[in-house]
Amino acid sequence: MERQSPHPTGGVDYPRTMQEFDEWFSSEDACTSYLAKLRWPDGFVCPSCGVAKGWMTARGQMRCAACQRQTSVMAGTLFEGTRKPLRLWFQAAWYVTSQKFGGNALGLQRVLGFGSYQTAWTWLHKMRNAMVRPGRERLSGSVEVDETYVGGKEEGVSGRFTEKKAVVAVAVEVHEPKGFGRVRLRQVPDVSSASLVGFVQEVVTPGSSILTDGWKSYDSLPQHGYHREKIVLSASGDPAHVALPGVHRVASLLKRWLLGTHQGAVSNKHLAYYLDEFTFRFNRRASHARGLLFYRLLQQAVQADPLRYRQIVDRKDHPLGPAG
Ligand SMILES: [Zn+2]
C-alpha cells in the first residue's frame, strides 16, 4: 500500500529546523500523536473490527470506539518493544537525517548520551532497515549497470586483511541529455550471470535499456526482455573517458562515504544496511529540506517490521534475505 503523501510541507508535515523540532516534540504524547498520524494518514481504523473511529488514550494507545480494543501505535513498527522514550528515537532520526552524510554509531552515542556503543549501533541499523521501502518500484528507461568492489575490512596490528572485498552491483538511471535518476545497489556473491542478471531483474523493469561494459555475464540480458547496449571503452585509453559515468560517480561516492563517515569500518556482513542508507540518501539528494528526510524515515519506520538485534547481527533471518 502506498502511504506516502505526495507533497509533504515543511512546517506542517515535518519540522524545518532544530528549533521547530524541539517545539513539536517536547513530550512523549506529541511524538506518539505524530507517529499515529503517519501510520493512519486517513484516520485510525481498528485492526480488529475495521471501524474507523477511535481516540488516543492517556497511555498512548488508540482505543476503538466500537469494540473498545486498544491498539499500540508502535506495535508492528520499528519502535515496537523499545524501552527508551520515543522522543529519544525522534532525536536519533533527526540526527541521522540532518547530517549531510548521515551519522555513525559513535556520533549518535555522543549526541544521545548513550552509555553503550552497541545500542547506538543497533539503532542506526534499525533506521537503515526502515530506509528501504518495501515493494518499491523498479528503475526504468536507460539504466547503467556495473559492479564495483568495496570494503575489505582491515583488522589487527599486523594489517592483515580479514575479509575479501565485497562485490556490489550498481544500477543508475541515465537521463537525457544529462543527469542521473535513481540508484539501486546490492551486494552480490560474485560476477556470474546468475548474480548480475538476477540483480537487473530485481531492480529494473523489463523493456528498459541496460548499458553495460563488455563483460560476458550480461550477454543473456536480451533473453530476459532487456535491450542491452554494450559500451566499449575507447581504444585510445584516454583516462578522461569514462564508459559508464553514472555508475562511476555512484561507486566513487559510495566508497568515499564508507571511508569518510564510517572510517572504512564496515564489514561485508553488514554492508547491505549501509547500501540501504546510501541509496536512501542518494535518491533524495535533490531534497534540500533535511526535515523531509526525517519525515520519510519515520513514515517508513511505522511501516517497517520490528527488527530485532539478533536479526541484525545474523542477516540470514532478515526479511531481505542473506547479505550474500
Ligand atoms: Zn474495533
mmCIF file of C-alpha atoms and ligand atoms in Angstrom:
data_model
loop_
_atom_site.group_PDB
_atom_site.id
_atom_site.type_symbol
_atom_site.label_atom_id
_atom_site.label_comp_id
_atom_site.label_asym_id
_atom_site.label_seq_id
_atom_site.Cartn_x
_atom_site.Cartn_y
_atom_site.Cartn_z
ATOM 1 C CA MET A 1 0.000 0.000 0.000
ATOM 2 C CA GLU A 2 1.269 3.423 -0.934
ATOM 3 C CA ARG A 3 1.010 5.732 2.024
ATOM 4 C CA GLN A 4 3.422 8.434 1.011
ATOM 5 C CA SER A 5 1.831 11.822 0.916
ATOM 6 C CA PRO A 6 2.877 13.264 -2.449
ATOM 7 C CA HIS A 7 3.776 16.728 -1.252
ATOM 8 C CA PRO A 8 4.561 16.957 2.439
ATOM 9 C CA THR A 9 5.038 20.532 3.528
ATOM 10 C CA GLY A 10 7.763 21.907 5.763
ATOM 11 C CA GLY A 11 6.409 23.451 8.949
ATOM 12 C CA VAL A 12 3.155 21.466 8.529
ATOM 13 C CA ASP A 13 4.125 17.847 7.955
ATOM 14 C CA TYR A 14 7.681 17.993 9.226
ATOM 15 C CA PRO A 15 9.842 20.377 11.247
ATOM 16 C CA ARG A 16 12.118 22.602 9.211
ATOM 17 C CA THR A 17 14.649 23.492 11.863
ATOM 18 C CA MET A 18 16.139 22.187 15.067
ATOM 19 C CA GLN A 19 14.082 24.793 16.916
ATOM 20 C CA GLU A 20 10.853 23.575 15.335
ATOM 21 C CA PHE A 21 11.861 20.022 16.084
ATOM 22 C CA ASP A 22 12.255 20.870 19.775
ATOM 23 C CA GLU A 23 8.926 22.696 19.862
ATOM 24 C CA TRP A 24 6.967 19.942 18.110
ATOM 25 C CA PHE A 25 8.398 17.015 20.004
ATOM 26 C CA SER A 26 8.657 18.290 23.532
ATOM 27 C CA SER A 27 6.774 15.336 25.043
ATOM 28 C CA GLU A 28 6.123 11.625 24.564
ATOM 29 C CA ASP A 29 2.482 12.382 23.756
ATOM 30 C CA ALA A 30 3.485 14.715 20.970
ATOM 31 C CA CYS A 31 5.752 12.055 19.470
ATOM 32 C CA THR A 32 3.076 9.351 19.751
ATOM 33 C CA SER A 33 0.465 11.562 18.089
ATOM 34 C CA TYR A 34 2.863 12.344 15.253
ATOM 35 C CA LEU A 35 3.510 8.636 14.673
ATOM 36 C CA ALA A 36 -0.211 7.865 14.800
ATOM 37 C CA LYS A 37 -0.781 10.431 12.069
ATOM 38 C CA LEU A 38 1.930 8.886 9.903
ATOM 39 C CA ARG A 39 0.605 5.405 10.493
ATOM 40 C CA TRP A 40 -3.039 6.235 9.815
ATOM 41 C CA PRO A 41 -2.875 9.210 7.428
ATOM 42 C CA ASP A 42 -6.575 8.847 6.597
ATOM 43 C CA GLY A 43 -7.554 8.392 10.215
ATOM 44 C CA PHE A 44 -7.421 5.462 12.601
ATOM 45 C CA VAL A 45 -9.053 2.205 11.543
ATOM 46 C CA CYS A 46 -9.409 -0.525 14.151
ATOM 47 C CA PRO A 47 -7.375 -3.572 13.030
ATOM 48 C CA SER A 48 -9.742 -5.789 14.992
ATOM 49 C CA CYS A 49 -13.227 -4.784 13.803
ATOM 50 C CA GLY A 50 -12.472 -2.369 10.973
ATOM 51 C CA VAL A 51 -14.430 0.532 12.434
ATOM 52 C CA ALA A 52 -12.861 3.856 11.522
ATOM 53 C CA LYS A 53 -13.378 5.590 14.810
ATOM 54 C CA GLY A 54 -11.220 5.805 17.876
ATOM 55 C CA TRP A 55 -9.220 8.077 20.108
ATOM 56 C CA MET A 56 -5.885 8.121 21.841
ATOM 57 C CA THR A 57 -5.795 7.101 25.485
ATOM 58 C CA ALA A 58 -3.664 8.738 28.122
ATOM 59 C CA ARG A 59 -1.237 5.852 27.742
ATOM 60 C CA GLY A 60 -0.618 6.480 24.073
ATOM 61 C CA GLN A 61 -2.853 3.716 22.730
ATOM 62 C CA MET A 62 -5.604 4.024 20.166
ATOM 63 C CA ARG A 63 -8.908 2.844 21.553
ATOM 64 C CA CYS A 64 -11.602 1.652 19.136
ATOM 65 C CA ALA A 65 -14.944 3.410 19.595
ATOM 66 C CA ALA A 66 -16.844 0.262 18.628
ATOM 67 C CA CYS A 67 -15.099 -2.761 20.161
ATOM 68 C CA GLN A 68 -13.005 -0.866 22.735
ATOM 69 C CA ARG A 69 -9.889 -2.759 21.729
ATOM 70 C CA GLN A 70 -6.671 -0.853 22.269
ATOM 71 C CA THR A 71 -4.021 -0.738 19.562
ATOM 72 C CA SER A 72 -0.490 0.332 20.300
ATOM 73 C CA VAL A 73 0.753 2.960 17.888
ATOM 74 C CA MET A 74 4.166 1.338 17.996
ATOM 75 C CA ALA A 75 3.189 -2.332 17.609
ATOM 76 C CA GLY A 76 4.423 -3.760 14.349
ATOM 77 C CA THR A 77 6.709 -0.819 13.691
ATOM 78 C CA LEU A 78 10.407 -0.214 14.144
ATOM 79 C CA PHE A 79 9.665 1.086 17.639
ATOM 80 C CA GLU A 80 7.864 -1.988 18.924
ATOM 81 C CA GLY A 81 9.124 -3.173 22.291
ATOM 82 C CA THR A 82 11.512 -0.284 22.838
ATOM 83 C CA ARG A 83 12.159 0.638 26.446
ATOM 84 C CA LYS A 84 13.558 4.007 25.519
ATOM 85 C CA PRO A 85 11.420 7.149 25.177
ATOM 86 C CA LEU A 86 10.065 7.793 21.707
ATOM 87 C CA ARG A 87 11.476 11.266 21.978
ATOM 88 C CA LEU A 88 14.977 9.779 22.026
ATOM 89 C CA TRP A 89 14.194 7.841 18.849
ATOM 90 C CA PHE A 90 12.993 11.038 17.205
ATOM 91 C CA GLN A 91 16.238 12.736 18.183
ATOM 92 C CA ALA A 92 18.186 9.829 16.705
ATOM 93 C CA ALA A 93 16.181 10.024 13.458
ATOM 94 C CA TRP A 94 16.741 13.774 13.330
ATOM 95 C CA TYR A 95 20.452 13.298 13.924
ATOM 96 C CA VAL A 96 20.768 10.721 11.143
ATOM 97 C CA THR A 97 18.786 12.722 8.609
ATOM 98 C CA SER A 98 20.156 16.161 9.423
ATOM 99 C CA GLN A 99 23.803 15.206 8.929
ATOM 100 C CA LYS A 100 24.884 15.751 5.384
ATOM 101 C CA PHE A 101 26.466 12.327 5.155
ATOM 102 C CA GLY A 102 24.467 10.569 7.831
ATOM 103 C CA GLY A 103 25.729 9.701 11.231
ATOM 104 C CA ASN A 104 27.902 6.957 12.557
ATOM 105 C CA ALA A 105 27.368 4.986 15.751
ATOM 106 C CA LEU A 106 29.988 6.891 17.732
ATOM 107 C CA GLY A 107 28.389 10.208 16.788
ATOM 108 C CA LEU A 108 24.932 9.003 17.755
ATOM 109 C CA GLN A 109 26.237 7.633 21.036
ATOM 110 C CA ARG A 110 27.673 11.055 21.864
ATOM 111 C CA VAL A 111 24.631 13.049 20.798
ATOM 112 C CA LEU A 112 22.164 10.944 22.761
ATOM 113 C CA GLY A 113 24.480 10.314 25.677
ATOM 114 C CA PHE A 114 24.204 6.534 25.406
ATOM 115 C CA GLY A 115 26.403 4.515 27.708
ATOM 116 C CA SER A 116 26.643 1.766 25.150
ATOM 117 C CA TYR A 117 28.111 1.926 21.672
ATOM 118 C CA GLN A 118 26.183 -1.218 20.788
ATOM 119 C CA THR A 119 22.838 0.479 21.461
ATOM 120 C CA ALA A 120 23.716 3.324 19.114
ATOM 121 C CA TRP A 121 24.906 0.834 16.503
ATOM 122 C CA THR A 122 21.701 -1.209 16.752
ATOM 123 C CA TRP A 123 19.518 1.900 16.479
ATOM 124 C CA LEU A 124 21.319 3.035 13.352
ATOM 125 C CA HIS A 125 20.799 -0.358 11.762
ATOM 126 C CA LYS A 126 17.128 -0.365 12.626
ATOM 127 C CA MET A 127 16.776 3.011 10.995
ATOM 128 C CA ARG A 128 18.719 1.895 7.922
ATOM 129 C CA ASN A 129 16.374 -1.045 7.640
ATOM 130 C CA ALA A 130 13.441 1.349 7.619
ATOM 131 C CA MET A 131 15.024 3.353 4.812
ATOM 132 C CA VAL A 132 14.237 0.581 2.334
ATOM 133 C CA ARG A 133 10.621 0.904 1.427
ATOM 134 C CA PRO A 134 9.003 -2.480 0.947
ATOM 135 C CA GLY A 135 7.840 -3.114 -2.600
ATOM 136 C CA ARG A 136 9.499 -0.049 -4.002
ATOM 137 C CA GLU A 137 9.273 0.368 -7.723
ATOM 138 C CA ARG A 138 11.928 -0.725 -10.175
ATOM 139 C CA LEU A 139 14.116 1.540 -12.273
ATOM 140 C CA SER A 140 13.258 2.123 -15.921
ATOM 141 C CA GLY A 141 14.356 3.879 -19.106
ATOM 142 C CA SER A 142 18.101 3.839 -19.745
ATOM 143 C CA VAL A 143 19.962 2.221 -16.879
ATOM 144 C CA GLU A 144 23.702 1.807 -16.444
ATOM 145 C CA VAL A 145 24.698 -1.403 -14.671
ATOM 146 C CA ASP A 146 28.139 -2.387 -13.458
ATOM 147 C CA GLU A 147 29.886 -3.950 -10.489
ATOM 148 C CA THR A 148 32.233 -2.319 -8.047
ATOM 149 C CA TYR A 149 34.361 -3.654 -5.216
ATOM 150 C CA VAL A 150 34.205 -2.175 -1.746
ATOM 151 C CA GLY A 151 35.433 -2.841 1.753
ATOM 152 C CA GLY A 152 37.893 -5.464 2.738
ATOM 153 C CA LYS A 153 37.893 -4.529 6.408
ATOM 154 C CA GLU A 154 41.358 -4.474 7.855
ATOM 155 C CA GLU A 155 41.932 -5.691 11.383
ATOM 156 C CA GLY A 156 44.740 -6.054 13.886
ATOM 157 C CA VAL A 157 48.189 -4.524 14.146
ATOM 158 C CA SER A 158 49.565 -6.838 11.508
ATOM 159 C CA GLY A 159 47.456 -5.087 8.886
ATOM 160 C CA ARG A 160 46.204 -8.443 7.711
ATOM 161 C CA PHE A 161 43.059 -8.366 5.622
ATOM 162 C CA THR A 162 40.427 -10.488 7.305
ATOM 163 C CA GLU A 163 37.888 -10.161 4.564
ATOM 164 C CA LYS A 164 37.919 -10.004 0.837
ATOM 165 C CA LYS A 165 36.393 -7.073 -0.913
ATOM 166 C CA ALA A 166 32.661 -7.322 -1.446
ATOM 167 C CA VAL A 167 31.105 -7.191 -4.904
ATOM 168 C CA VAL A 168 28.388 -4.566 -5.175
ATOM 169 C CA ALA A 169 26.146 -4.411 -8.235
ATOM 170 C CA VAL A 170 25.120 -0.862 -9.116
ATOM 171 C CA ALA A 171 22.252 0.330 -11.329
ATOM 172 C CA VAL A 172 21.785 4.023 -12.189
ATOM 173 C CA GLU A 173 19.070 5.630 -14.302
ATOM 174 C CA VAL A 174 20.503 7.866 -17.006
ATOM 175 C CA HIS A 175 18.569 10.936 -18.084
ATOM 176 C CA GLU A 176 18.738 12.610 -21.498
ATOM 177 C CA PRO A 177 20.515 14.849 -22.318
ATOM 178 C CA LYS A 178 22.342 14.657 -18.999
ATOM 179 C CA GLY A 179 21.985 13.830 -15.341
ATOM 180 C CA PHE A 180 21.161 10.753 -13.318
ATOM 181 C CA GLY A 181 17.979 9.471 -11.724
ATOM 182 C CA ARG A 182 17.551 6.876 -9.025
ATOM 183 C CA VAL A 183 20.010 4.170 -7.988
ATOM 184 C CA ARG A 184 19.800 0.638 -6.673
ATOM 185 C CA LEU A 185 22.715 -1.179 -5.052
ATOM 186 C CA ARG A 186 23.008 -4.760 -3.986
ATOM 187 C CA GLN A 187 25.780 -6.884 -2.598
ATOM 188 C CA VAL A 188 26.140 -9.937 -4.867
ATOM 189 C CA PRO A 189 28.140 -13.111 -4.212
ATOM 190 C CA ASP A 190 30.075 -12.965 -7.489
ATOM 191 C CA VAL A 191 30.077 -11.550 -11.017
ATOM 192 C CA SER A 192 28.358 -14.527 -12.616
ATOM 193 C CA SER A 193 25.448 -14.157 -14.993
ATOM 194 C CA ALA A 194 23.084 -15.562 -12.348
ATOM 195 C CA SER A 195 24.114 -12.854 -9.871
ATOM 196 C CA LEU A 196 24.243 -9.880 -12.211
ATOM 197 C CA VAL A 197 21.280 -10.605 -14.461
ATOM 198 C CA GLY A 198 19.374 -11.650 -11.332
ATOM 199 C CA PHE A 199 20.144 -8.223 -9.870
ATOM 200 C CA VAL A 200 18.918 -6.476 -13.027
ATOM 201 C CA GLN A 201 15.671 -8.457 -12.954
ATOM 202 C CA GLU A 202 15.097 -7.459 -9.350
ATOM 203 C CA VAL A 203 15.691 -3.759 -9.763
ATOM 204 C CA VAL A 204 14.960 -2.806 -13.403
ATOM 205 C CA THR A 205 11.675 -3.061 -15.313
ATOM 206 C CA PRO A 206 11.861 -5.354 -18.364
ATOM 207 C CA GLY A 207 11.903 -3.444 -21.642
ATOM 208 C CA SER A 208 14.443 -0.973 -20.301
ATOM 209 C CA SER A 209 17.803 -0.363 -21.971
ATOM 210 C CA ILE A 210 20.709 -1.681 -19.939
ATOM 211 C CA LEU A 211 24.072 -0.055 -20.570
ATOM 212 C CA THR A 212 26.969 -2.289 -19.561
ATOM 213 C CA ASP A 213 30.583 -2.883 -20.395
ATOM 214 C CA GLY A 214 31.642 -5.911 -22.409
ATOM 215 C CA TRP A 215 31.502 -8.414 -19.535
ATOM 216 C CA LYS A 216 30.022 -11.688 -20.818
ATOM 217 C CA SER A 217 27.781 -12.236 -17.781
ATOM 218 C CA TYR A 218 25.460 -9.594 -19.202
ATOM 219 C CA ASP A 219 25.096 -11.420 -22.538
ATOM 220 C CA SER A 220 21.838 -13.090 -21.545
ATOM 221 C CA LEU A 221 20.028 -9.790 -20.789
ATOM 222 C CA PRO A 222 18.067 -9.795 -24.097
ATOM 223 C CA GLN A 223 16.702 -13.263 -23.257
ATOM 224 C CA HIS A 224 15.148 -11.690 -20.170
ATOM 225 C CA GLY A 225 13.443 -8.893 -22.048
ATOM 226 C CA TYR A 226 16.046 -6.130 -21.772
ATOM 227 C CA HIS A 227 17.761 -4.151 -24.516
ATOM 228 C CA ARG A 228 21.462 -4.333 -23.948
ATOM 229 C CA GLU A 229 23.803 -1.576 -25.034
ATOM 230 C CA LYS A 230 27.403 -2.580 -24.773
ATOM 231 C CA ILE A 231 29.584 0.428 -24.048
ATOM 232 C CA VAL A 232 33.155 -0.225 -25.075
ATOM 233 C CA LEU A 233 36.000 1.856 -23.742
ATOM 234 C CA SER A 234 37.787 3.915 -26.323
ATOM 235 C CA ALA A 235 40.863 2.184 -27.676
ATOM 236 C CA SER A 236 42.897 5.324 -27.102
ATOM 237 C CA GLY A 237 42.830 4.622 -23.370
ATOM 238 C CA ASP A 238 42.018 8.259 -22.704
ATOM 239 C CA PRO A 239 41.821 8.401 -18.895
ATOM 240 C CA ALA A 240 39.277 11.230 -19.065
ATOM 241 C CA HIS A 241 36.867 8.965 -20.883
ATOM 242 C CA VAL A 242 34.537 7.116 -18.557
ATOM 243 C CA ALA A 243 32.388 4.472 -20.207
ATOM 244 C CA LEU A 244 29.630 4.385 -17.579
ATOM 245 C CA PRO A 245 29.699 7.820 -15.912
ATOM 246 C CA GLY A 246 26.664 7.222 -13.688
ATOM 247 C CA VAL A 247 27.945 4.020 -12.149
ATOM 248 C CA HIS A 248 31.409 5.515 -11.897
ATOM 249 C CA ARG A 249 30.088 8.501 -9.966
ATOM 250 C CA VAL A 250 27.884 6.468 -7.639
ATOM 251 C CA ALA A 251 30.652 3.962 -6.918
ATOM 252 C CA SER A 252 33.142 6.672 -6.016
ATOM 253 C CA LEU A 253 30.610 8.486 -3.806
ATOM 254 C CA LEU A 254 29.835 5.207 -2.062
ATOM 255 C CA LYS A 255 33.487 4.464 -1.393
ATOM 256 C CA ARG A 256 34.166 7.975 -0.165
ATOM 257 C CA TRP A 257 31.140 7.770 2.164
ATOM 258 C CA LEU A 258 32.186 4.377 3.569
ATOM 259 C CA LEU A 259 35.708 5.634 4.187
ATOM 260 C CA GLY A 260 34.731 9.091 5.437
ATOM 261 C CA THR A 261 31.601 8.753 7.535
ATOM 262 C CA HIS A 262 32.270 5.172 8.549
ATOM 263 C CA GLN A 263 36.072 5.164 8.521
ATOM 264 C CA GLY A 264 36.118 2.025 6.404
ATOM 265 C CA ALA A 265 34.922 0.017 9.410
ATOM 266 C CA VAL A 266 32.013 -1.645 7.620
ATOM 267 C CA SER A 267 32.242 -5.414 7.433
ATOM 268 C CA ASN A 268 30.867 -7.325 4.476
ATOM 269 C CA LYS A 269 28.330 -8.944 6.759
ATOM 270 C CA HIS A 270 26.623 -5.622 7.449
ATOM 271 C CA LEU A 271 27.313 -3.918 4.151
ATOM 272 C CA ALA A 272 23.723 -4.365 2.944
ATOM 273 C CA TYR A 273 22.477 -1.933 5.613
ATOM 274 C CA TYR A 274 24.915 0.724 4.542
ATOM 275 C CA LEU A 275 23.921 0.253 0.921
ATOM 276 C CA ASP A 276 20.311 0.843 2.018
ATOM 277 C CA GLU A 277 21.231 4.095 3.737
ATOM 278 C CA PHE A 278 23.360 5.249 0.823
ATOM 279 C CA THR A 279 20.507 4.520 -1.609
ATOM 280 C CA PHE A 280 18.009 6.387 0.593
ATOM 281 C CA ARG A 281 20.272 9.432 0.688
ATOM 282 C CA PHE A 282 21.292 9.374 -2.948
ATOM 283 C CA ASN A 283 17.729 9.029 -4.219
ATOM 284 C CA ARG A 284 16.696 12.018 -2.134
ATOM 285 C CA ARG A 285 19.748 14.127 -2.872
ATOM 286 C CA ALA A 286 17.640 16.792 -4.564
ATOM 287 C CA SER A 287 15.550 17.459 -1.466
ATOM 288 C CA HIS A 288 17.358 20.174 0.368
ATOM 289 C CA ALA A 289 14.937 20.056 3.266
ATOM 290 C CA ARG A 290 16.523 17.784 5.827
ATOM 291 C CA GLY A 291 13.202 17.709 7.637
ATOM 292 C CA LEU A 292 11.712 15.935 4.652
ATOM 293 C CA LEU A 293 14.233 13.104 5.055
ATOM 294 C CA PHE A 294 13.254 12.885 8.717
ATOM 295 C CA TYR A 295 9.600 12.687 7.669
ATOM 296 C CA ARG A 296 10.257 9.948 5.089
ATOM 297 C CA LEU A 297 12.320 7.942 7.547
ATOM 298 C CA LEU A 298 9.624 7.992 10.244
ATOM 299 C CA GLN A 299 6.926 7.360 7.672
ATOM 300 C CA GLN A 300 8.770 4.231 6.587
ATOM 301 C CA ALA A 301 9.587 3.301 10.177
ATOM 302 C CA VAL A 302 5.912 2.945 11.063
ATOM 303 C CA GLN A 303 5.519 0.563 8.130
ATOM 304 C CA ALA A 304 8.643 -1.472 8.830
ATOM 305 C CA ASP A 305 8.501 -4.722 10.703
ATOM 306 C CA PRO A 306 10.273 -4.633 14.014
ATOM 307 C CA LEU A 307 13.806 -5.818 13.562
ATOM 308 C CA ARG A 308 15.491 -7.377 16.489
ATOM 309 C CA TYR A 309 19.116 -7.127 17.355
ATOM 310 C CA ARG A 310 19.731 -10.823 16.668
ATOM 311 C CA GLN A 311 18.437 -10.423 13.130
ATOM 312 C CA ILE A 312 20.733 -7.512 12.533
ATOM 313 C CA VAL A 313 23.758 -9.437 13.683
ATOM 314 C CA ASP A 314 22.805 -12.501 11.703
ATOM 315 C CA ARG A 315 21.304 -11.241 8.493
ATOM 316 C CA LYS A 316 20.169 -14.652 7.325
ATOM 317 C CA ASP A 317 16.968 -14.119 9.336
ATOM 318 C CA HIS A 318 16.498 -10.742 7.747
ATOM 319 C CA PRO A 319 13.352 -10.222 5.678
ATOM 320 C CA LEU A 320 15.516 -9.120 2.765
ATOM 321 C CA GLY A 321 17.412 -12.406 2.859
ATOM 322 C CA PRO A 322 21.081 -13.128 3.342
ATOM 323 C CA ALA A 323 23.544 -10.388 2.623
ATOM 324 C CA GLY A 324 25.369 -12.703 0.233
HETATM 325 ZN ZN ZN B 1 -12.680 -2.167 16.937
#
